[in-house]
Amino acid sequence: MTTISQGQVSRREFLSATVSGGAGLIVAVELAGCAKPGDKAAAPADNAPAALPPSAFVQVDPKGDVNIWISKSEMGQGVRTSLAMLVAEELEADWARVHVRQADYAEKYPNMETGGSSSVSDMWTPLRTAGAQAREALVLAAAREWGVPATECRATKGTVVHAKTNQSLNYGDLAEKAAALPVTASPKLKAVSEYTLIGTPVPSLDAPDRATGRMKYGLDTVVPGMQYAVIARCPVIGGKMTGYDPAAAKAVPGVLGVYEVSTGVAVVATNTWNAMQGRKALTCKWDDAAAAQVNSAAITRELQAKAGTEGTVVREVGKTKESLGAGSQRIAAEYELPFLAHAPMEPANCTASFANGKCEIWAPTQTAQSAAKKIARKFNIPVSDVTVHVMLIGGGFGHRLLTDEIEEAVEVSKVAGAPVKLTWTREDDMRHSWYRPAGVNHLEAALDAAKKPVAWLHRVATPSIDDSHNPGSVKNNFDPFATDGADLPYAIPNLRIEYVWSPTPVPVTWWRSVYASQNVFASECFVDEVAHAAGMDPIAFRRSLLKEGSRERTVLDLVAEKSGWGHAPAGRGQGVALHHFFSDAVVAEVAEVSVTQGKVRVHRVVCAVDCGLAVNPDGVKAQLMGGVTFGLSAALFGAITVDKGAIQQGNFDGYRVIRMNEAPVVEVYIVPSTDSPKGVGEPGVPPIAPAVANAIFAATGQRMRKLPLQA
């Protein structure tokens, strides 16, 4: 049976390492760090195959087992299965003998950032190349062993065969000889028609261990001599500590020490519970005057005012202003969106050991490379002295692209003089984090006498994520990324997209599908409003604005067919939304909704997607189902609010997510394609909120222009 082990090997470096040099992509000894947390790298056995340069991603051992190192983080999106499939397909590996290992951060490996739904598309060519290089070396080794031309040999299921002489050798028998051969820089890759693994539904390699509790996440890390820590932080955004009294905290049984750190006061103890009890007893004084007047109502008023003013033009086609004024019918609407939390099931955590000028980290992170470099800069040590073990992540959603908890854990370990596991409680994770930006979107459209749209204006008023992370980065009120999702796939002759920079004290960051989660809600709800003004069915209206044969039209037609558009059961409304995501996946969703005494119930969601070649169709479906469910939680319930400078929500009682008995049936249909794969981790999120809002209108006649939908 194929297995996957928790261990520890990053995008630009990987591309150059694999494509330009091909080094280490055939047969190599196990790399340092590919083991359980705290384990030392195993030395090669006497009979191990000769090592290739240390950028290896593939190892064939003498038993014929194939080890594949994955440089992207696994947070439930299934990359450890899909990326292994890319290698195994070209390698002609026996899938039952494939073992996947999580790579540690190392400069010799590529950029390890995992985000933007880019893992499979980034690695599509490099990992297939790696597998093909290994296959060609193994075939050549066999050909030399038999004294026959390599062109007469072929690899299949972990074996090289020579049909003319009826000879065969398994990969284990050839591993050492293949390791000594030169690497083919540009091996021959299979045609799509030759795939036997890629494109087939493959169960997640993680599933058995996840179901039985054997998977090791960041919070499961245990290292010798480890202590446990939590941090007391100012409850008000931007507040600072002015003093503290550690006496009561130190008197709590199990508390080992209380230390001032850059973000507050750390309480270190013999276990996390004792640390939490020590924090409760701690007395701190905070200077919170600066942000104490910040509240959600004031932020909303400011965003609404900004949305009413002309912004920086991000894109313009034609003469939108003139065409809006000249149209025979003009429609306008504003849409309001709240701040949102990531709320992963595994709260932020990190285990760190800082000793003798060196740092070792065990972190569920989406950005191991950035973390290593930040730690090196902050603590003035060479990056080569920073080890980052990439742990399994219990939900990322963009939060794990941040390094706050990693930097804190290292700092606490340094002052405590011991390895430390730092845990953010659920309340810490929700109240002291970074959030999906709030925003207000102003839209206008004009129809001509024939009821065809001739002009479209979309103005986005929202904070800049880039400026939140790098104050001063926004120049001339311009952040083009803040309007992602506002650009339309529809043919409208006059189009204008504006951005109004609207900074707030609330720190904002990436969230699953980022700005598209805001802007697509506004644009696709407004498309429905314009369709209604034109007296047209929402799908017929969209179809009239899409080129026949286009990917968008194909996806829209598929979702209409599979959802039974226009034939909703009695008492239910149907709503549709379409989006071409920045990962180049195209997704359309139809939601089937009822509203009873003001309560919204989503019964069924049908999703159609063009994501290029679906490497693992089961994985694609799982990601889109997950995206729909994640987005539906936010659409129905999600809102982070601020009062007197403090975040009001602290747990799932105040920040609701959809429950199993509330979840709809989700159906996913994939458009067949031989194009290169497109990312699917996020594209399922943006269309669900507008699809549900449009369905509510179909069921009740009431337009929903503010999220969450279920107050």
XYZ file of C-alpha atoms in Angstrom:
711
model
C 0.000 0.000 0.000
C 1.239 3.497 -0.780
C 2.245 5.317 2.369
C 3.071 8.848 3.399
C 5.386 9.745 6.251
C 5.671 12.910 8.304
C 9.093 14.279 7.751
C 10.714 17.262 6.491
C 12.497 19.309 1.348
C 10.610 25.215 -1.889
C 8.945 27.625 -6.190
C 11.687 29.635 -7.969
C 14.634 27.661 -6.606
C 12.855 24.433 -7.416
C 12.269 25.444 -10.998
C 15.920 26.306 -11.528
C 17.180 23.249 -9.657
C 15.059 20.835 -11.611
C 14.934 22.271 -15.086
C 18.346 23.815 -15.562
C 20.545 21.276 -13.881
C 18.317 18.301 -13.217
C 20.480 17.578 -10.201
C 19.324 15.046 -7.676
C 16.207 14.017 -9.501
C 17.032 10.390 -10.087
C 18.292 8.357 -7.177
C 19.522 9.768 -3.889
C 20.002 8.831 -0.264
C 17.394 10.080 2.179
C 17.858 13.781 2.735
C 18.536 15.358 6.094
C 15.390 16.227 7.992
C 13.061 13.774 6.273
C 12.062 12.181 9.548
C 9.897 12.666 12.602
C 10.280 15.860 14.637
C 13.453 15.656 16.672
C 14.962 12.767 14.716
C 18.432 13.139 13.308
C 18.955 12.464 9.643
C 19.672 8.829 9.033
C 23.092 7.995 7.618
C 23.008 6.007 4.381
C 23.275 2.277 4.889
C 26.229 0.410 3.436
C 24.102 -0.947 0.623
C 22.312 2.332 -0.110
C 22.505 3.684 -3.646
C 25.105 6.337 -4.344
C 23.957 9.845 -3.511
C 23.346 12.464 -6.143
C 23.622 16.210 -5.454
C 21.415 17.277 -2.514
C 18.600 18.858 -4.530
C 17.097 15.397 -4.981
C 13.357 14.901 -4.975
C 13.311 11.250 -5.931
C 14.963 8.272 -4.302
C 14.719 4.671 -5.442
C 16.049 2.423 -2.730
C 17.533 -1.072 -3.124
C 14.193 -2.648 -2.202
C 12.507 -0.903 -5.120
C 10.559 1.553 -2.981
C 10.239 5.092 -4.366
C 10.534 8.027 -1.962
C 9.261 11.387 -3.197
C 9.925 14.627 -1.321
C 7.191 17.258 -1.472
C 8.292 20.881 -1.087
C 4.806 22.359 -0.677
C 2.897 22.429 2.606
C -0.004 20.058 3.140
C -3.002 21.711 4.791
C -5.772 19.457 3.589
C -5.632 20.423 -0.094
C -4.124 17.060 -1.047
C -0.839 18.173 -2.623
C 1.102 15.293 -1.128
C -1.026 12.991 -3.245
C -1.351 15.040 -6.441
C 2.308 16.103 -6.591
C 3.469 12.553 -5.970
C 1.266 11.466 -8.877
C 3.206 13.772 -11.224
C 6.498 12.087 -10.365
C 5.104 8.569 -10.269
C 3.417 8.917 -13.652
C 6.610 9.809 -15.494
C 8.750 7.495 -13.393
C 6.444 4.566 -14.193
C 6.550 3.777 -10.493
C 4.484 1.089 -8.857
C 2.011 3.341 -6.984
C 1.764 0.792 -4.182
C 5.481 1.300 -3.502
C 5.468 5.110 -3.485
C 6.250 6.813 -0.179
C 5.822 10.563 0.214
C 7.926 12.653 2.573
C 7.430 16.260 3.625
C 10.500 18.368 2.947
C 12.252 20.644 5.390
C 13.238 24.150 4.396
C 16.607 24.303 2.675
C 18.120 26.977 0.434
C 18.972 24.326 -2.143
C 15.276 23.695 -2.676
C 12.777 25.947 -4.425
C 10.461 28.564 -2.984
C 8.334 26.655 -0.509
C 5.514 29.189 -0.305
C 2.184 27.401 -0.550
C -0.617 29.728 -1.567
C -2.579 31.152 -4.462
C -3.799 27.691 -5.500
C -0.483 27.299 -7.293
C 1.124 24.100 -6.037
C 0.162 21.730 -8.848
C 0.483 24.302 -11.638
C 3.883 25.432 -10.319
C 5.192 21.896 -10.094
C 3.496 20.453 -13.174
C 6.581 20.560 -15.401
C 9.389 20.286 -12.810
C 8.072 17.186 -11.048
C 7.145 15.372 -14.238
C 10.638 16.194 -15.485
C 12.078 14.754 -12.274
C 10.180 11.513 -12.727
C 11.141 11.248 -16.409
C 14.812 11.822 -15.633
C 14.760 9.037 -13.087
C 12.934 6.710 -15.464
C 15.415 7.307 -18.296
C 18.383 6.651 -15.997
C 16.851 3.389 -14.789
C 16.097 2.281 -18.352
C 19.631 3.118 -19.452
C 21.093 1.204 -16.496
C 19.060 -1.858 -17.471
C 20.026 -1.574 -21.139
C 23.711 -1.495 -20.221
C 23.250 -4.462 -17.927
C 21.797 -6.492 -20.801
C 23.944 -4.991 -23.552
C 20.947 -3.881 -25.606
C 19.815 -0.481 -26.954
C 17.882 1.593 -24.450
C 15.275 2.220 -27.140
C 14.322 -1.456 -26.957
C 13.603 -1.252 -23.218
C 10.618 0.173 -21.446
C 9.667 0.942 -17.869
C 6.403 -0.170 -16.344
C 5.184 -0.368 -12.730
C 8.602 -0.213 -11.102
C 10.286 -2.583 -13.546
C 12.349 -2.236 -16.729
C 11.626 -4.903 -19.346
C 13.286 -6.002 -22.604
C 10.579 -7.758 -24.585
C 12.887 -9.283 -27.216
C 14.834 -11.305 -24.680
C 12.035 -11.565 -22.113
C 14.265 -10.030 -19.431
C 13.214 -7.712 -16.606
C 14.784 -5.966 -13.628
C 12.993 -4.097 -10.867
C 13.983 -0.585 -9.933
C 15.660 -1.663 -6.709
C 18.122 -3.850 -8.639
C 18.995 -0.884 -10.882
C 19.071 1.928 -8.318
C 22.780 2.034 -7.576
C 23.804 1.745 -11.239
C 21.315 4.441 -12.270
C 22.707 6.784 -9.616
C 26.087 6.756 -11.343
C 24.714 7.751 -14.758
C 24.530 11.319 -16.108
C 21.197 13.115 -15.917
C 19.275 13.872 -19.081
C 18.561 17.601 -19.009
C 15.429 17.372 -21.188
C 13.909 13.903 -20.878
C 10.985 12.895 -23.039
C 7.701 13.519 -21.249
C 4.596 11.456 -21.847
C 1.734 12.631 -24.007
C -1.564 13.073 -22.180
C -2.922 10.040 -24.019
C -0.230 7.917 -22.383
C -1.162 8.737 -18.789
C -2.230 5.826 -16.642
C -2.177 7.551 -13.233
C -2.638 11.282 -13.850
C -6.297 11.991 -14.470
C -7.560 9.036 -12.471
C -9.302 9.317 -9.074
C -6.747 8.425 -6.410
C -7.602 8.260 -2.684
C -5.718 10.727 -0.504
C -2.527 9.199 0.814
C -3.172 10.963 4.116
C -6.696 9.638 4.623
C -5.997 6.430 6.604
C -3.647 8.119 9.075
C -5.899 11.156 9.377
C -8.928 8.986 10.087
C -7.085 6.976 12.733
C -5.376 9.908 14.415
C -1.842 8.923 13.416
C -1.201 12.120 11.476
C 1.152 14.514 13.232
C 0.201 18.181 13.049
C 2.055 21.149 14.463
C 0.242 20.878 17.787
C 1.365 17.246 18.080
C 5.048 18.181 18.176
C 7.013 16.916 21.155
C 10.776 17.377 21.519
C 13.039 16.491 24.457
C 13.106 19.052 27.266
C 10.183 20.974 25.809
C 8.353 23.596 27.843
C 4.946 25.120 27.046
C 4.016 28.755 26.592
C 1.163 31.174 25.998
C 1.424 34.948 25.656
C -0.665 37.709 27.227
C -1.292 40.360 24.539
C -3.034 43.722 24.648
C -6.772 43.212 24.016
C -6.942 46.405 21.969
C -5.554 46.633 18.439
C -2.229 48.444 18.456
C -2.053 48.714 22.252
C 1.221 48.390 24.146
C 2.163 46.988 27.520
C 3.274 49.542 30.091
C 3.940 47.165 32.985
C 3.132 43.826 34.579
C 3.299 42.006 37.896
C 4.440 38.367 37.516
C 4.046 37.339 41.180
C 0.598 35.736 41.001
C 1.423 33.956 37.756
C 4.629 32.517 39.168
C 2.685 31.159 42.130
C 0.531 28.981 39.854
C 1.608 25.311 40.051
C 3.647 24.260 37.044
C 4.624 27.776 35.934
C 8.365 27.834 35.212
C 8.853 31.456 34.268
C 7.287 34.740 33.158
C 9.106 36.786 30.506
C 8.477 40.068 28.756
C 8.606 39.617 24.965
C 8.042 41.956 22.052
C 4.312 41.164 21.738
C 3.425 41.010 25.448
C 4.233 38.707 28.365
C 5.017 35.012 27.930
C 4.069 32.507 30.622
C 6.091 29.289 30.380
C 5.032 26.144 32.216
C 5.186 22.372 32.392
C 2.127 22.064 30.163
C -0.198 24.322 28.178
C -2.972 24.250 30.798
C -0.645 25.444 33.538
C 0.634 28.177 31.222
C -2.938 29.306 30.544
C -3.735 29.351 34.271
C -0.594 31.375 34.881
C -1.661 33.873 32.223
C -5.062 34.227 33.921
C -3.328 35.153 37.167
C -0.969 37.615 35.488
C -1.535 41.336 36.043
C -0.714 43.555 33.044
C -1.147 47.255 32.331
C -1.811 48.331 28.751
C -1.675 51.614 26.885
C -4.684 51.237 24.607
C -5.794 54.824 24.178
C -4.725 55.130 20.545
C -7.181 52.580 19.155
C -9.816 52.534 21.897
C -12.267 54.525 19.759
C -12.099 52.121 16.801
C -15.413 50.396 16.175
C -17.175 48.616 13.333
C -19.844 51.266 12.835
C -17.250 53.988 12.295
C -15.246 51.779 9.929
C -18.373 51.038 7.871
C -19.280 54.736 7.645
C -15.768 55.517 6.420
C -15.889 52.755 3.803
C -19.289 53.930 2.595
C -18.020 57.494 2.279
C -14.963 56.309 0.325
C -17.127 54.206 -1.992
C -19.027 57.378 -2.870
C -15.902 59.152 -4.105
C -14.094 58.634 -7.391
C -11.130 56.294 -7.070
C -7.961 55.461 -8.940
C -8.733 53.841 -12.275
C -7.390 50.300 -12.362
C -8.849 49.447 -15.769
C -10.920 51.295 -18.334
C -12.324 50.153 -21.654
C -14.231 52.671 -23.775
C -15.904 55.738 -22.279
C -17.724 54.505 -19.225
C -18.768 57.815 -17.667
C -20.305 59.132 -20.866
C -21.994 55.816 -21.612
C -23.508 55.590 -18.130
C -25.096 58.976 -18.627
C -26.293 58.216 -22.138
C -27.964 54.880 -21.363
C -31.735 54.600 -21.460
C -31.805 52.867 -18.059
C -29.302 53.220 -15.206
C -28.926 50.796 -12.295
C -26.825 51.328 -9.150
C -26.182 49.385 -5.950
C -23.727 49.124 -3.053
C -22.543 45.953 -1.371
C -21.080 45.723 2.112
C -18.648 43.061 3.325
C -17.265 42.492 6.844
C -13.869 41.575 8.193
C -13.437 37.801 8.388
C -11.232 35.477 10.446
C -9.459 32.411 9.088
C -10.634 30.271 12.017
C -8.670 27.103 11.159
C -9.420 24.081 13.313
C -5.778 24.017 14.423
C -5.014 27.376 16.088
C -1.666 29.051 15.511
C 1.243 27.255 17.144
C 4.954 26.680 16.815
C 7.641 24.730 18.633
C 11.089 26.285 18.634
C 14.498 25.664 20.116
C 17.039 28.497 20.172
C 20.408 27.478 21.569
C 24.058 28.256 20.875
C 23.182 30.709 18.139
C 21.172 28.149 16.189
C 17.453 27.782 15.794
C 15.321 24.723 15.087
C 11.628 25.185 14.350
C 8.668 22.826 13.992
C 5.877 24.842 12.392
C 2.633 24.240 10.511
C 3.534 26.942 8.001
C 2.703 27.824 4.407
C 5.934 29.783 4.035
C 8.948 27.973 5.442
C 11.460 29.945 3.392
C 10.125 33.331 4.501
C 10.011 32.123 8.104
C 13.646 31.009 8.057
C 14.826 34.301 6.595
C 12.766 36.393 9.010
C 14.137 34.494 11.975
C 17.692 34.881 10.686
C 17.247 38.660 10.322
C 15.412 39.162 13.603
C 17.907 37.215 15.696
C 20.990 38.156 13.685
C 22.081 34.621 12.795
C 22.936 33.082 9.410
C 19.942 31.582 7.628
C 21.999 28.401 7.344
C 21.678 28.109 11.135
C 17.870 28.067 10.954
C 16.132 24.719 10.483
C 12.418 24.709 9.694
C 10.547 21.410 9.860
C 7.323 21.835 7.904
C 4.535 20.184 9.860
C 1.089 19.181 8.680
C -1.368 22.077 8.902
C -4.840 21.770 10.357
C -6.238 24.445 8.044
C -4.347 27.359 6.524
C -6.618 29.606 4.420
C -3.796 32.175 4.116
C -3.208 32.542 7.852
C -0.126 30.307 7.765
C 1.530 32.665 5.285
C 2.160 34.808 8.364
C 5.016 34.141 10.758
C 3.861 35.850 13.983
C 3.663 32.691 16.074
C 6.990 31.426 14.691
C 8.810 34.618 15.635
C 7.160 34.583 19.068
C 8.088 30.952 19.741
C 11.731 31.553 18.886
C 11.825 34.642 21.093
C 10.283 32.776 24.028
C 12.659 29.852 23.585
C 15.613 32.211 23.622
C 14.614 33.949 26.863
C 13.488 30.702 28.515
C 16.666 28.852 27.552
C 14.732 25.737 26.493
C 12.713 24.336 23.613
C 9.224 25.834 23.801
C 5.888 24.946 22.269
C 3.906 28.165 21.925
C 0.144 27.762 21.553
C -2.393 30.389 20.633
C -5.737 29.516 22.192
C -8.834 29.787 20.005
C -9.454 33.217 21.503
C -5.861 34.295 20.804
C -6.179 33.043 17.247
C -9.386 34.985 16.636
C -8.675 38.203 18.530
C -4.981 38.812 17.852
C -4.694 37.787 14.244
C -4.952 39.399 10.803
C -8.270 39.481 8.956
C -9.878 39.384 5.522
C -10.471 43.066 4.682
C -13.873 44.650 5.063
C -15.120 46.635 2.097
C -17.876 48.507 0.328
C -18.379 48.078 -3.418
C -20.246 50.636 -5.506
C -21.545 49.491 -8.889
C -23.396 51.187 -11.719
C -24.563 49.949 -15.100
C -26.489 51.299 -18.049
C -28.770 49.523 -20.511
C -29.519 50.777 -23.998
C -32.973 50.902 -25.574
C -32.658 47.206 -26.528
C -31.973 46.327 -22.872
C -28.352 45.436 -23.589
C -25.662 46.544 -21.083
C -23.509 49.303 -22.552
C -21.588 50.526 -19.498
C -20.348 49.150 -16.190
C -18.622 50.834 -13.254
C -17.241 48.903 -10.282
C -15.620 50.911 -7.477
C -13.921 49.019 -4.652
C -13.327 50.699 -1.290
C -11.255 48.482 0.978
C -7.953 48.414 2.880
C -4.767 47.290 1.144
C -3.290 44.009 2.342
C 0.087 45.039 0.964
C 0.057 48.280 2.946
C -1.080 46.474 6.090
C 2.035 44.295 5.904
C 4.341 47.006 4.525
C 3.108 50.441 5.655
C 3.779 53.056 3.001
C 3.712 50.585 0.123
C 0.523 52.019 -1.381
C 1.434 54.899 -3.677
C -1.046 57.311 -5.256
C -3.968 55.507 -3.651
C -3.316 52.505 -5.906
C -3.335 48.800 -5.160
C -4.298 46.827 -8.292
C -4.648 43.577 -6.363
C -7.475 45.014 -4.268
C -9.772 44.894 -7.304
C -9.123 41.237 -8.076
C -12.415 39.625 -9.022
C -13.949 42.938 -10.119
C -12.864 42.406 -13.714
C -15.673 40.826 -15.705
C -15.644 37.877 -18.099
C -18.644 39.433 -19.857
C -18.525 41.485 -23.068
C -19.549 45.012 -22.049
C -18.244 47.752 -24.364
C -17.571 50.370 -21.684
C -16.017 49.169 -18.450
C -14.363 51.058 -15.611
C -12.860 49.594 -12.424
C -11.744 51.912 -9.647
C -10.021 51.447 -6.318
C -10.345 53.738 -3.316
C -7.725 53.018 -0.687
C -9.503 52.828 2.669
C -7.037 51.999 5.458
C -8.289 50.964 8.880
C -6.478 50.156 12.143
C -7.543 46.511 11.793
C -4.630 44.464 10.366
C -5.632 42.699 7.146
C -4.090 39.838 5.244
C -4.678 37.064 2.731
C -7.777 34.908 3.167
C -8.866 31.996 1.020
C -9.449 33.536 -2.471
C -8.402 36.955 -1.080
C -10.166 39.969 -2.658
C -12.173 37.802 -5.054
C -14.207 36.675 -2.047
C -15.411 40.290 -1.724
C -15.543 41.639 -5.239
C -17.201 38.639 -6.903
C -20.044 38.852 -4.391
C -20.679 42.408 -5.530
C -20.166 41.888 -9.262
C -22.161 38.658 -9.620
C -25.029 39.933 -7.476
C -25.098 43.075 -9.601
C -25.099 41.043 -12.818
C -28.335 39.516 -11.547
C -29.758 42.937 -10.766
C -28.929 44.158 -14.270
C -30.376 40.985 -15.786
C -33.596 41.589 -13.836
C -33.725 45.200 -15.071
C -33.285 43.877 -18.606
C -36.122 41.408 -18.077
C -33.897 38.382 -18.738
C -33.228 35.071 -17.020
C -29.903 35.322 -15.098
C -28.213 32.497 -17.009
C -29.593 33.587 -20.377
C -28.338 37.116 -19.663
C -24.855 35.900 -18.807
C -24.794 33.562 -21.797
C -25.626 36.476 -24.107
C -22.487 38.268 -22.905
C -20.114 35.302 -23.247
C -18.451 34.164 -26.446
C -19.774 30.860 -27.722
C -17.161 28.145 -27.160
C -15.354 30.117 -24.448
C -14.358 28.375 -21.240
C -16.757 30.576 -19.279
C -19.682 29.762 -21.572
C -18.880 26.042 -21.404
C -18.793 26.061 -17.605
C -21.990 28.113 -17.391
C -23.820 25.742 -19.742
C -22.609 22.729 -17.765
C -23.776 24.096 -14.413
C -27.139 25.036 -15.929
C -27.596 21.508 -17.257
C -26.502 19.670 -14.128
C -28.458 21.896 -11.728
C -31.700 21.599 -13.674
C -31.777 25.374 -13.978
C -35.303 26.729 -14.024
C -36.784 23.662 -12.398
C -36.219 24.208 -8.681
C -38.502 22.329 -6.284
C -41.495 24.256 -4.986
C -40.576 26.805 -2.337
C -36.974 27.073 -3.426
C -35.073 29.612 -5.478
C -32.033 29.088 -7.669
C -29.133 31.513 -7.950
C -26.049 31.414 -10.129
C -22.598 32.985 -10.072
C -19.581 32.657 -12.376
C -15.936 33.558 -11.855
C -12.648 33.196 -13.720
C -10.205 32.913 -10.836
C -6.632 34.222 -10.888
C -5.328 30.647 -10.888
C -6.984 30.427 -14.356
C -9.689 28.040 -13.176
C -13.226 28.919 -14.237
C -16.007 28.051 -11.792
C -19.782 28.452 -11.905
C -22.110 27.549 -9.064
C -25.854 27.241 -8.711
C -27.325 27.362 -5.211
C -30.782 26.037 -4.368
C -32.206 27.899 -1.378
C -35.324 28.226 0.721
C -36.175 30.944 3.243
C -38.521 30.112 6.115
C -39.401 32.773 8.697
C -36.273 34.660 7.768
C -33.989 31.649 8.075
C -31.931 30.789 5.005
C -31.390 27.131 4.190
C -29.077 26.106 1.340
C -30.217 22.672 0.182
C -28.033 21.985 -2.833
C -25.032 23.505 -4.586
C -23.985 22.435 -8.064
C -20.491 23.429 -9.135
C -18.944 23.209 -12.603
C -15.237 23.819 -13.146
C -12.717 24.073 -15.959
C -9.389 23.575 -14.217
C -7.418 22.193 -17.130
C -6.343 18.599 -16.698
C -7.602 17.319 -13.351
C -4.538 15.485 -12.003
C -6.604 13.788 -9.322
C -10.350 14.246 -10.011
C -11.215 13.130 -6.475
C -8.898 15.798 -5.086
C -10.387 18.468 -7.350
C -13.901 17.593 -6.209
C -12.852 17.574 -2.559
C -11.274 21.019 -2.862
C -14.287 22.550 -4.562
C -16.636 20.968 -2.016
C -14.434 22.353 0.740
C -14.320 25.777 -0.906
C -18.095 25.875 -1.182
C -18.521 24.901 2.473
C -15.873 27.359 3.651
C -17.374 30.177 1.584
C -20.881 29.290 2.687
C -19.925 29.608 6.360
C -18.642 33.104 5.668
C -21.611 34.039 3.482
C -24.211 32.985 6.033
C -22.562 33.766 9.343
C -19.057 35.239 9.104
C -18.293 38.651 10.585
C -15.508 40.017 12.748
C -16.579 43.158 14.581
C -14.657 45.728 16.600
C -15.749 47.706 19.647
C -13.519 50.109 21.563
C -10.553 48.797 19.621
C -11.079 45.141 20.565
C -12.195 42.215 18.424
C -15.531 40.982 19.798
C -15.530 37.376 18.588
C -13.421 34.830 20.444
C -14.683 31.387 19.544
C -17.153 29.521 17.378
C -20.072 30.601 19.548
C -19.647 34.144 18.222
C -18.041 33.286 14.889
C -20.321 30.636 13.436
C -19.345 28.065 10.855
C -21.799 25.848 9.060
C -22.648 22.618 10.875
C -22.997 19.178 9.399
C -26.789 19.199 9.679
C -26.885 22.555 7.876
C -24.513 21.692 5.043
C -26.005 21.312 1.572
C -25.470 18.529 -0.913
C -22.569 19.681 -3.112
C -22.113 18.254 -6.594
C -18.989 18.945 -8.654
C -18.667 18.472 -12.415
C -15.318 18.827 -14.178
C -15.024 19.993 -17.776
C -12.755 17.484 -19.603
C -9.503 19.142 -20.659
C -5.957 18.344 -21.724
C -4.653 21.831 -20.863
C -2.111 22.167 -18.063
C -3.660 22.042 -14.563
C -5.079 25.166 -12.929
C -5.341 25.695 -9.182
C -8.564 24.684 -7.432
C -7.933 25.264 -3.718
C -9.588 28.705 -3.695
C -11.808 29.146 -6.807
C -14.795 27.414 -5.211
C -15.103 30.183 -2.612
C -15.974 33.420 -4.512
C -19.118 32.266 -6.383
C -20.996 30.759 -3.436
C -22.029 33.960 -1.625
C -23.494 35.636 -4.744
C -25.116 32.380 -5.860
C -26.906 32.116 -2.506
C -27.825 35.813 -2.441
C -29.236 35.550 -5.967
C -31.167 32.430 -4.954
C -32.686 34.301 -2.003
C -33.958 36.937 -4.444
C -35.409 34.212 -6.671
C -37.178 32.690 -3.654
C -38.344 35.879 -1.918
C -37.899 38.886 -4.198
C -35.538 40.448 -1.645
C -32.099 41.674 -2.727
C -29.240 40.867 -0.345
C -26.449 43.433 -0.557
C -24.743 42.884 2.769
C -22.886 39.930 4.260
C -23.399 37.869 6.310
C -26.754 36.842 4.907
C -27.997 35.202 8.108
C -27.668 37.841 10.807
